[in-house]
């Protein structure tokens, strides 16, 4: 039996409920939001620590540290929530690879959750103590939390990288012919790939600071000197961090499988050129008012990265005889319609409502009063939630009645 036949036999016999390309596009698209918050969180954690340690230099550092501690606190919850969507999509089209890799390192896959909880608790401990009068050792909570988050990223990376190496699974499963079911090892790490992705935290948090300075520019209670400090720091972190990322990207490119022709693929080079171009834009065109546009360019760069990861996966698995295009398709229209309407209705209206309220409320000093438009949006969000819950349960009940009571 060939490896491709084994991989295809491990697929879900029920098939996929729609065109595989659609799930691939959703996978690539939704991962951008996950990694955006991963990078923002890691960058914010690092700045929170730096700000705390440098707080004696100026009040701006302390203020930045407090602010970035809050950003990271929310960032962790968002990166977790936003990790779910790509997780579901990769399990739909790459289920043989994902599950095999998770079982081969099962202890780590489970330990990932436990360590993430510990890391998040440590971050909250730092959050509750991070103030002017706090003693220096308090920072150890933050350093430990950051180390755990980085380690969790490494576990995530190893699970993905192992899933791209099916030809080595048997060696890991039964080294020397003896079956090892402990799942106690991380079997493969590609440092160039992991370090490159993680290094993007510097440009990411730099771009965030540029947008942050623009966002708070309307607040009369925030010292403009602090915002200038944040903008200058953001520019520096981005401009000095990008070349490091570029070097790591070139290392990753040189580390790709030599027989896959990936090194010559235009997408990898486009990613490298875009990274250099973004650093140049930030260095020369980051005057006040351009923060949002630059941040959006950073998100576009992450879309390139996401697509590049997928190009690598396709190129590596194709020679083994695995392609998502030949996955059995069993279209399930009710689920597809429920999914699409939930995404647009609940995601668009409820998510849009929260985002609008948060955006507007943060720009006002003191009490925020919602305008007519936001009030309408909130009514629409509540209405759509009621419709959604009613549809969800009615549909489930109808299927249950059909299965249990009808012949
Ligand atoms: C601190 C916590 C986390 C960090 C630092 C982190 C970091 C990363 C990194 C660096 C990658 C890309 C690795 C690579 O391509 O080599 C990745 C991919 C991914 N992460 Fe996370 N992650 C975290 C938590 C989570 C959580 C909680 C979920 C799920 C709810 C999640 C879901 C995913 C998925 C689905 C992928 C892509 C999988 C694939 O390519 O097949 N991550 N993460």
mmCIF file of C-alpha atoms and ligand atoms in Angstrom, residues 27 31 34-35 38 79-80 83-84 86-87 90 98 112 116 149 152-153 156-157 160 193 197-198 309 313, ligand 1:
data_model
loop_
_atom_site.group_PDB
_atom_site.id
_atom_site.type_symbol
_atom_site.label_atom_id
_atom_site.label_comp_id
_atom_site.label_asym_id
_atom_site.label_seq_id
_atom_site.Cartn_x
_atom_site.Cartn_y
_atom_site.Cartn_z
ATOM 1 C CA UNK A 27 -8.919 27.885 6.327
ATOM 2 C CA UNK A 31 -6.050 31.685 10.121
ATOM 3 C CA UNK A 34 -5.732 33.836 14.600
ATOM 4 C CA UNK A 35 -2.123 34.630 13.819
ATOM 5 C CA UNK A 38 -1.022 35.638 18.320
ATOM 6 C CA UNK A 79 -6.341 34.329 19.641
ATOM 7 C CA UNK A 80 -7.956 31.311 21.293
ATOM 8 C CA UNK A 83 -8.000 29.736 16.460
ATOM 9 C CA UNK A 84 -11.140 27.612 16.493
ATOM 10 C CA UNK A 86 -9.032 27.374 11.159
ATOM 11 C CA UNK A 87 -8.823 24.381 13.495
ATOM 12 C CA UNK A 90 -7.975 21.994 8.775
ATOM 13 C CA UNK A 98 -3.860 16.666 11.710
ATOM 14 C CA UNK A 112 -0.865 22.643 25.304
ATOM 15 C CA UNK A 116 -2.100 27.787 28.138
ATOM 16 C CA UNK A 149 2.852 31.338 25.282
ATOM 17 C CA UNK A 152 2.549 26.807 23.183
ATOM 18 C CA UNK A 153 3.285 28.343 19.797
ATOM 19 C CA UNK A 156 1.328 24.261 17.668
ATOM 20 C CA UNK A 157 4.115 24.559 15.113
ATOM 21 C CA UNK A 160 1.642 21.264 11.999
ATOM 22 C CA UNK A 193 9.634 28.524 10.117
ATOM 23 C CA UNK A 197 6.434 33.486 12.242
ATOM 24 C CA UNK A 198 7.103 34.430 15.870
ATOM 25 C CA UNK A 309 1.784 28.013 4.287
ATOM 26 C CA UNK A 313 1.339 22.027 2.366
HETATM 27 C C1 LIG B 1 -0.510 31.103 23.064
HETATM 28 C C2 LIG B 1 -1.180 30.298 22.286
HETATM 29 C C3 LIG B 1 -0.905 30.067 20.838
HETATM 30 C C4 LIG B 1 0.170 30.424 20.079
HETATM 31 C C5 LIG B 1 1.424 31.174 20.505
HETATM 32 C C6 LIG B 1 -0.096 29.949 18.742
HETATM 33 C C7 LIG B 1 0.777 30.105 17.685
HETATM 34 C C8 LIG B 1 0.603 29.531 16.440
HETATM 35 C C9 LIG B 1 1.593 29.521 15.405
HETATM 36 C C10 LIG B 1 2.978 30.138 15.502
HETATM 37 C C11 LIG B 1 1.078 28.864 14.347
HETATM 38 C C12 LIG B 1 1.749 28.601 12.992
HETATM 39 C C13 LIG B 1 2.731 27.452 13.098
HETATM 40 C C14 LIG B 1 3.289 27.048 11.762
HETATM 41 O O1 LIG B 1 2.680 27.274 10.712
HETATM 42 O O2 LIG B 1 4.382 26.492 11.765
HETATM 43 C C15 LIG B 1 -0.261 28.463 14.710
HETATM 44 C C16 LIG B 1 -1.110 27.788 13.895
HETATM 45 C C17 LIG B 1 -2.382 27.422 14.255
HETATM 46 N N1 LIG B 1 -2.981 27.639 15.463
HETATM 47 FE FE1 LIG B 1 -2.201 28.574 17.060
HETATM 48 N N2 LIG B 1 -1.315 29.356 18.701
HETATM 49 C C18 LIG B 1 -1.848 29.407 19.946
HETATM 50 C C19 LIG B 1 -3.055 28.923 20.364
HETATM 51 C C20 LIG B 1 -3.976 28.320 19.537
HETATM 52 C C21 LIG B 1 -5.280 27.842 19.946
HETATM 53 C C22 LIG B 1 -5.829 27.900 21.367
HETATM 54 C C23 LIG B 1 -5.878 27.329 18.837
HETATM 55 C C24 LIG B 1 -7.230 26.707 18.676
HETATM 56 C C25 LIG B 1 -8.297 27.035 19.335
HETATM 57 C C26 LIG B 1 -4.948 27.471 17.730
HETATM 58 C C27 LIG B 1 -5.175 27.067 16.442
HETATM 59 C C28 LIG B 1 -4.246 27.098 15.420
HETATM 60 C C29 LIG B 1 -4.484 26.525 14.109
HETATM 61 C C30 LIG B 1 -5.750 25.847 13.627
HETATM 62 C C31 LIG B 1 -3.313 26.705 13.385
HETATM 63 C C32 LIG B 1 -3.047 26.270 11.933
HETATM 64 C C33 LIG B 1 -3.067 24.752 11.842
HETATM 65 C C34 LIG B 1 -2.627 24.224 10.499
HETATM 66 O O3 LIG B 1 -1.887 24.887 9.776
HETATM 67 O O4 LIG B 1 -3.058 23.111 10.168
HETATM 68 N N3 LIG B 1 -3.815 28.060 18.205
HETATM 69 N N4 LIG B 1 -0.524 28.880 15.987
#
